[in-house]
Amino acid sequence: MASRKKCLVLGFLAFLWAEWGTEGQEEEEQTCRLLGKFDLNGYVDAQNHSVIIGGLFPIHSRTIPANESILEPVSAKCEGFNFRGFRWMKTMIHTIKEINERKDILPNTTLGYQIFDTCFTISKAMESALVLLTGQEENRPNYRNSTGAYLAGIVGSGGSSLSIAASRILGLFYLPQVGYASTCTVLSDKYQFPSYIRTIASDKFQSEAMVKLIQHFGWVWIGTIAADDDYGKYGVKVFKEKLESVNLCIAFSEILPKVYSKEKMHKVVDAVRTSTAKVIVLYTSDIDLSPFVLEMVYHNITDRTWIASEAWITSASIAKPEYFPYFGGSIGFAVPRSDIPGLKEFLYDIHPSRDPNDVLTIEFWQTAFNCTWPNSSVPYNTDHRVNMTGKEDRLHAMSDRFCTGEEKLEDLKNTYLDVSQLRITNNVRQAVYAMAYALDRLSRCEEGRGPFIPGHGCAYIPDFEPWQLMFYMKTLKFTTHDGRKIQIDIAGDVTGYYDLLNWQLDDNGDIAFVKVGEYIFTQSKFEFMIRKNSTIFWNTESSKIPHSVCTDLCPPGTRKGIRQGEPICCFDCIPCADGHVSRTAGQRECEQCGEDYWSNAEKSECVLKEVEFLAYDEALGFTLVILSIFGALVVLAVTVVYVIYRHTPLVNANGRELSFLIQVSLTITVLSSLLFIGKPYNWSCMARQVTLALGFSLCLACILGKTISLFLAYRISKSKTRLISIRPLYRKIIILISVLVEVGICTAYLVLEPPRVYKNMESQNIKIIFECNEGSVEFLCSMFGVDVFLALLCFLTTFVARQLPDNYYEGKCITFGMLVFFIVWISFVPAYLSTKGKFKVAVEIFAILASSYGLLGCLFAPKCFIILLRPKRNTDEIVGGRVPAIDKSIQLTSASLSSELNTTVSAVVGD
């Protein structure tokens, strides 16, 4: 497979060479010429070493723009010395020297190195990769094996875009490449990058950690700014996916241009300034971020909290005190720091006088001490970038002050010498050790027990194939000097561990990277933890946690209403409907309360519905109770009067026993109203209507007995005969039959379809009305239909006998009593149907009491008045009266009939 890929690449490059050579064919001379050499800088130590390791580091930050007037391809020159990248490169050299001094790793093999500057650009990374593969510094595409030491693999290339570009070439030959700073998730794709592994975690882990951080502080409205490269774009892409999976929103997403563009940069600045998002994620390297930082300072944009990616959170070029008002309080994740033994001393062991051809050391010295090294052609501090005003800024090529060589590195406050935050630097060390451990395992292979089939063969240094070393790289496990275990998985990745850092000012006014938390791997899962007692500095006006939302959380009692076409974090707060509540802030839906509950005024809690029934302790109920008891006492008083004056003519008139029964029935009806008051129960629901119906049926049956007697008395007066009679037994039979019919209907009602307690929740949503479900309407109508029928008979018979003499009161009293009865109950029906709840019960009680009081007053009030206040009128002569002139001998009262017609007219004889 590797040979096939190599042939394809060689064929493609041969085609390009043929195209480039067409111009030369116009000349008669058929000789080839070199178009030029790659302009590369670096360090090489390959002599006396059988195996070398390549290195790619961003020692410069950019290339000088090409001269467009030159048509031939020219290798670009670099500018913008990068102290951080220079330290990484020195760390690789230091680590290789350390490995060579060890006896437990590659005891019989020493490692060399060949390191190139990628200038943080893809073109230089590609040039460096081609040189490492071909062994020549020509840009002529003629692939051949290196004539020097054997190349085992490459450490690099710094940024993700550089690693992707280099890996697309190196992967064709399956040459191992170990990344130390490239976190782009696409590099985990082994189909595209089969030989790439890394000692820094993928952005997949960093994005998860960022989302955990955002959730922890309750931010939901986040802006994103990414570098215009694979690192920024893929990093923000993964971050967005994870952010949206937990229902958080992106306020804006902008791209920082690689080459300064006033329009593009102002677009990014305007997005930051106008957005309501106060928390912004910056997925970029420190080199790409520098122009943006200057823009923030230029436009004086503050009160923003920046979430930093691991590429710039510890960058000394950004973490400057003059930038603190704008970027202070930045919080972000960094790879774990470490102390590397002996590195500080190695970094200080540098001086340009040792090698006049060491252009990188000379440039470092010139840039660090702001001077020019004598007799050197190395340019000083050249900057061809376009500044914020849109003009090209060309600084002088040489400094006015010459370097003396006596400058002291100890006086520098320089990123190169800062070993307090060795994070990516430590990854460089681990990358070199990963290559060394893989070579060590390869060298310790025993023939016949090797991993390569057939024959379980081994590979040997220095003539192994790259894919054989990759076998050991993909299954690599080792422990670092600080005790951390490194294990590379099948995708070439390592587990993500991060420190959560916060930018704060120290006592000296410098920016300190304060560790306030961590994102660690424990027991097969990741945990985000904020350190206890850690103080986070927030660069806000209030110095408190920033508030970054599109819309504030809807308070309890409201729900989120979607705004069409806007992110889910932008919404309207809609009050919950009646009977629905939202107990916590930010609920999407309101919850419906249970059937016994209703929402409170704020719609934040379900409270028990108010239970409504006609209670004894409320004014209306208490009044009705008083009226009921008072009515019963009045009936009792009448009964007492009748008992005391039971032998008087007026009491004996038309049936004394019937009067007592009527009084008993009225007591029942009056007191039955008490069953309607209070919380209803099943037994009270069954008792109330039955008691009322039986009470009225007994009362009306007794009155019917009286009215029949009056009706016969009236017939006697009209027929002038003494032969019309009714026995007392028949009146008792009428009463008994009437009551038995009523009892039978009531019994069937209670047995077949009895009334039950009913919670009425339909009439009023906020109340539960306890009332009685009367069961069968047919039975209920039948019960009270009997009472209506009896009342109608009473009224008709007394109406006919209304022409009896004026001094006979019974007929007229019953007539008025029946009129009151009918008026009350006829008016009761519409009033009953038009009311609800406890007032419906009150209307029925008023009807019961009114009809009872009406019958009591009409039947007994006139007689009691005569008995108590006009006793002289309570005589047989006055009570009895006389019939008209036709037959004055006929007495009309029970008393007179008893004395004069006791043998013939038994219809009016008292029992």
PDB file of N, CA, C and O in Angstrom, residues 419-451:
ATOM      1  N   VAL A 419       9.872  29.581  32.548  1.00  0.00           N
ATOM      2  CA  VAL A 419       9.631  28.139  32.716  1.00  0.00           C
ATOM      3  C   VAL A 419       8.585  27.879  33.801  1.00  0.00           C
ATOM      4  O   VAL A 419       8.468  26.767  34.310  1.00  0.00           O
ATOM      5  N   SER A 420       7.804  28.907  34.150  1.00  0.00           N
ATOM      6  CA  SER A 420       6.782  28.733  35.186  1.00  0.00           C
ATOM      7  C   SER A 420       5.521  28.072  34.646  1.00  0.00           C
ATOM      8  O   SER A 420       4.722  27.532  35.419  1.00  0.00           O
ATOM      9  N   GLN A 421       5.321  28.137  33.324  1.00  0.00           N
ATOM     10  CA  GLN A 421       4.100  27.575  32.728  1.00  0.00           C
ATOM     11  C   GLN A 421       4.476  26.627  31.596  1.00  0.00           C
ATOM     12  O   GLN A 421       4.123  26.831  30.430  1.00  0.00           O
ATOM     13  N   LEU A 422       5.214  25.574  31.928  1.00  0.00           N
ATOM     14  CA  LEU A 422       5.634  24.616  30.904  1.00  0.00           C
ATOM     15  C   LEU A 422       4.491  23.645  30.650  1.00  0.00           C
ATOM     16  O   LEU A 422       4.318  22.638  31.337  1.00  0.00           O
ATOM     17  N   ARG A 423       3.723  23.950  29.644  1.00  0.00           N
ATOM     18  CA  ARG A 423       2.545  23.144  29.306  1.00  0.00           C
ATOM     19  C   ARG A 423       2.716  22.533  27.912  1.00  0.00           C
ATOM     20  O   ARG A 423       2.922  21.329  27.778  1.00  0.00           O
ATOM     21  N   ILE A 424       2.636  23.352  26.876  1.00  0.00           N
ATOM     22  CA  ILE A 424       2.925  22.851  25.524  1.00  0.00           C
ATOM     23  C   ILE A 424       4.379  22.398  25.454  1.00  0.00           C
ATOM     24  O   ILE A 424       4.715  21.403  24.784  1.00  0.00           O
ATOM     25  N   THR A 425       5.234  23.100  26.176  1.00  0.00           N
ATOM     26  CA  THR A 425       6.644  22.706  26.221  1.00  0.00           C
ATOM     27  C   THR A 425       6.794  21.278  26.742  1.00  0.00           C
ATOM     28  O   THR A 425       7.586  20.478  26.217  1.00  0.00           O
ATOM     29  N   ASN A 426       6.017  20.952  27.750  1.00  0.00           N
ATOM     30  CA  ASN A 426       6.051  19.587  28.283  1.00  0.00           C
ATOM     31  C   ASN A 426       5.510  18.586  27.277  1.00  0.00           C
ATOM     32  O   ASN A 426       5.960  17.430  27.222  1.00  0.00           O
ATOM     33  N   ASN A 427       4.546  18.997  26.466  1.00  0.00           N
ATOM     34  CA  ASN A 427       4.027  18.117  25.415  1.00  0.00           C
ATOM     35  C   ASN A 427       5.096  17.818  24.370  1.00  0.00           C
ATOM     36  O   ASN A 427       5.137  16.722  23.795  1.00  0.00           O
ATOM     37  N   VAL A 428       5.950  18.830  24.089  1.00  0.00           N
ATOM     38  CA  VAL A 428       7.068  18.595  23.164  1.00  0.00           C
ATOM     39  C   VAL A 428       7.977  17.507  23.723  1.00  0.00           C
ATOM     40  O   VAL A 428       8.391  16.581  23.014  1.00  0.00           O
ATOM     41  N   ARG A 429       8.264  17.602  25.001  1.00  0.00           N
ATOM     42  CA  ARG A 429       9.103  16.590  25.651  1.00  0.00           C
ATOM     43  C   ARG A 429       8.458  15.209  25.547  1.00  0.00           C
ATOM     44  O   ARG A 429       9.119  14.216  25.223  1.00  0.00           O
ATOM     45  N   GLN A 430       7.145  15.135  25.810  1.00  0.00           N
ATOM     46  CA  GLN A 430       6.455  13.849  25.740  1.00  0.00           C
ATOM     47  C   GLN A 430       6.419  13.306  24.320  1.00  0.00           C
ATOM     48  O   GLN A 430       6.479  12.078  24.108  1.00  0.00           O
ATOM     49  N   ALA A 431       6.331  14.197  23.325  1.00  0.00           N
ATOM     50  CA  ALA A 431       6.327  13.744  21.929  1.00  0.00           C
ATOM     51  C   ALA A 431       7.667  13.101  21.567  1.00  0.00           C
ATOM     52  O   ALA A 431       7.718  12.056  20.894  1.00  0.00           O
ATOM     53  N   VAL A 432       8.749  13.714  22.004  1.00  0.00           N
ATOM     54  CA  VAL A 432      10.070  13.137  21.732  1.00  0.00           C
ATOM     55  C   VAL A 432      10.223  11.804  22.453  1.00  0.00           C
ATOM     56  O   VAL A 432      10.724  10.817  21.893  1.00  0.00           O
ATOM     57  N   TYR A 433       9.740  11.756  23.702  1.00  0.00           N
ATOM     58  CA  TYR A 433       9.831  10.504  24.446  1.00  0.00           C
ATOM     59  C   TYR A 433       8.948   9.420  23.822  1.00  0.00           C
ATOM     60  O   TYR A 433       9.291   8.230  23.860  1.00  0.00           O
ATOM     61  N   ALA A 434       7.794   9.805  23.269  1.00  0.00           N
ATOM     62  CA  ALA A 434       6.944   8.815  22.606  1.00  0.00           C
ATOM     63  C   ALA A 434       7.686   8.162  21.448  1.00  0.00           C
ATOM     64  O   ALA A 434       7.639   6.933  21.262  1.00  0.00           O
ATOM     65  N   MET A 435       8.399   8.980  20.659  1.00  0.00           N
ATOM     66  CA  MET A 435       9.183   8.432  19.554  1.00  0.00           C
ATOM     67  C   MET A 435      10.297   7.534  20.085  1.00  0.00           C
ATOM     68  O   MET A 435      10.559   6.448  19.551  1.00  0.00           O
ATOM     69  N   ALA A 436      10.928   7.970  21.173  1.00  0.00           N
ATOM     70  CA  ALA A 436      12.041   7.192  21.719  1.00  0.00           C
ATOM     71  C   ALA A 436      11.561   5.875  22.306  1.00  0.00           C
ATOM     72  O   ALA A 436      12.201   4.823  22.107  1.00  0.00           O
ATOM     73  N   TYR A 437      10.447   5.892  23.030  1.00  0.00           N
ATOM     74  CA  TYR A 437       9.944   4.650  23.610  1.00  0.00           C
ATOM     75  C   TYR A 437       9.518   3.672  22.514  1.00  0.00           C
ATOM     76  O   TYR A 437       9.706   2.452  22.657  1.00  0.00           O
ATOM     77  N   ALA A 438       8.924   4.176  21.426  1.00  0.00           N
ATOM     78  CA  ALA A 438       8.542   3.293  20.329  1.00  0.00           C
ATOM     79  C   ALA A 438       9.782   2.668  19.684  1.00  0.00           C
ATOM     80  O   ALA A 438       9.806   1.463  19.381  1.00  0.00           O
ATOM     81  N   LEU A 439      10.831   3.456  19.487  1.00  0.00           N
ATOM     82  CA  LEU A 439      12.075   2.916  18.937  1.00  0.00           C
ATOM     83  C   LEU A 439      12.706   1.912  19.891  1.00  0.00           C
ATOM     84  O   LEU A 439      13.284   0.894  19.465  1.00  0.00           O
ATOM     85  N   ASP A 440      12.603   2.185  21.186  1.00  0.00           N
ATOM     86  CA  ASP A 440      13.171   1.271  22.173  1.00  0.00           C
ATOM     87  C   ASP A 440      12.456  -0.074  22.142  1.00  0.00           C
ATOM     88  O   ASP A 440      13.102  -1.137  22.200  1.00  0.00           O
ATOM     89  N   ARG A 441      11.114  -0.043  22.047  1.00  0.00           N
ATOM     90  CA  ARG A 441      10.367  -1.302  21.957  1.00  0.00           C
ATOM     91  C   ARG A 441      10.706  -2.046  20.671  1.00  0.00           C
ATOM     92  O   ARG A 441      10.791  -3.282  20.668  1.00  0.00           O
ATOM     93  N   LEU A 442      10.881  -1.295  19.581  1.00  0.00           N
ATOM     94  CA  LEU A 442      11.247  -1.940  18.316  1.00  0.00           C
ATOM     95  C   LEU A 442      12.622  -2.604  18.438  1.00  0.00           C
ATOM     96  O   LEU A 442      12.834  -3.715  17.931  1.00  0.00           O
ATOM     97  N   SER A 443      13.554  -1.934  19.122  1.00  0.00           N
ATOM     98  CA  SER A 443      14.912  -2.472  19.227  1.00  0.00           C
ATOM     99  C   SER A 443      14.990  -3.685  20.141  1.00  0.00           C
ATOM    100  O   SER A 443      15.926  -4.472  20.058  1.00  0.00           O
ATOM    101  N   ARG A 444      14.015  -3.855  21.017  1.00  0.00           N
ATOM    102  CA  ARG A 444      14.039  -4.963  21.962  1.00  0.00           C
ATOM    103  C   ARG A 444      13.263  -6.186  21.446  1.00  0.00           C
ATOM    104  O   ARG A 444      13.044  -7.150  22.186  1.00  0.00           O
ATOM    105  N   CYS A 445      12.846  -6.145  20.224  1.00  0.00           N
ATOM    106  CA  CYS A 445      12.087  -7.267  19.648  1.00  0.00           C
ATOM    107  C   CYS A 445      12.982  -8.504  19.529  1.00  0.00           C
ATOM    108  O   CYS A 445      14.155  -8.414  19.135  1.00  0.00           O
ATOM    109  N   GLU A 446      12.422  -9.653  19.880  1.00  0.00           N
ATOM    110  CA  GLU A 446      13.139 -10.926  19.763  1.00  0.00           C
ATOM    111  C   GLU A 446      12.664 -11.653  18.508  1.00  0.00           C
ATOM    112  O   GLU A 446      11.455 -11.803  18.293  1.00  0.00           O
ATOM    113  N   GLU A 447      13.628 -12.078  17.735  1.00  0.00           N
ATOM    114  CA  GLU A 447      13.295 -12.752  16.475  1.00  0.00           C
ATOM    115  C   GLU A 447      12.456 -13.986  16.744  1.00  0.00           C
ATOM    116  O   GLU A 447      12.745 -14.771  17.645  1.00  0.00           O
ATOM    117  N   GLY A 448      11.402 -14.123  15.962  1.00  0.00           N
ATOM    118  CA  GLY A 448      10.474 -15.233  16.149  1.00  0.00           C
ATOM    119  C   GLY A 448       9.333 -14.910  17.094  1.00  0.00           C
ATOM    120  O   GLY A 448       8.345 -15.626  17.179  1.00  0.00           O
ATOM    121  N   ARG A 449       9.500 -13.818  17.798  1.00  0.00           N
ATOM    122  CA  ARG A 449       8.434 -13.374  18.708  1.00  0.00           C
ATOM    123  C   ARG A 449       7.965 -11.960  18.353  1.00  0.00           C
ATOM    124  O   ARG A 449       7.355 -11.281  19.157  1.00  0.00           O
ATOM    125  N   GLY A 450       8.301 -11.576  17.153  1.00  0.00           N
ATOM    126  CA  GLY A 450       7.937 -10.233  16.726  1.00  0.00           C
ATOM    127  C   GLY A 450       6.473 -10.127  16.341  1.00  0.00           C
ATOM    128  O   GLY A 450       5.756 -11.123  16.220  1.00  0.00           O
ATOM    129  N   PRO A 451       6.013  -8.917  16.106  1.00  0.00           N
ATOM    130  CA  PRO A 451       4.593  -8.687  15.797  1.00  0.00           C
ATOM    131  C   PRO A 451       4.242  -8.799  14.327  1.00  0.00           C
ATOM    132  O   PRO A 451       3.066  -8.654  13.971  1.00  0.00           O
TER     133      PRO A 451
END
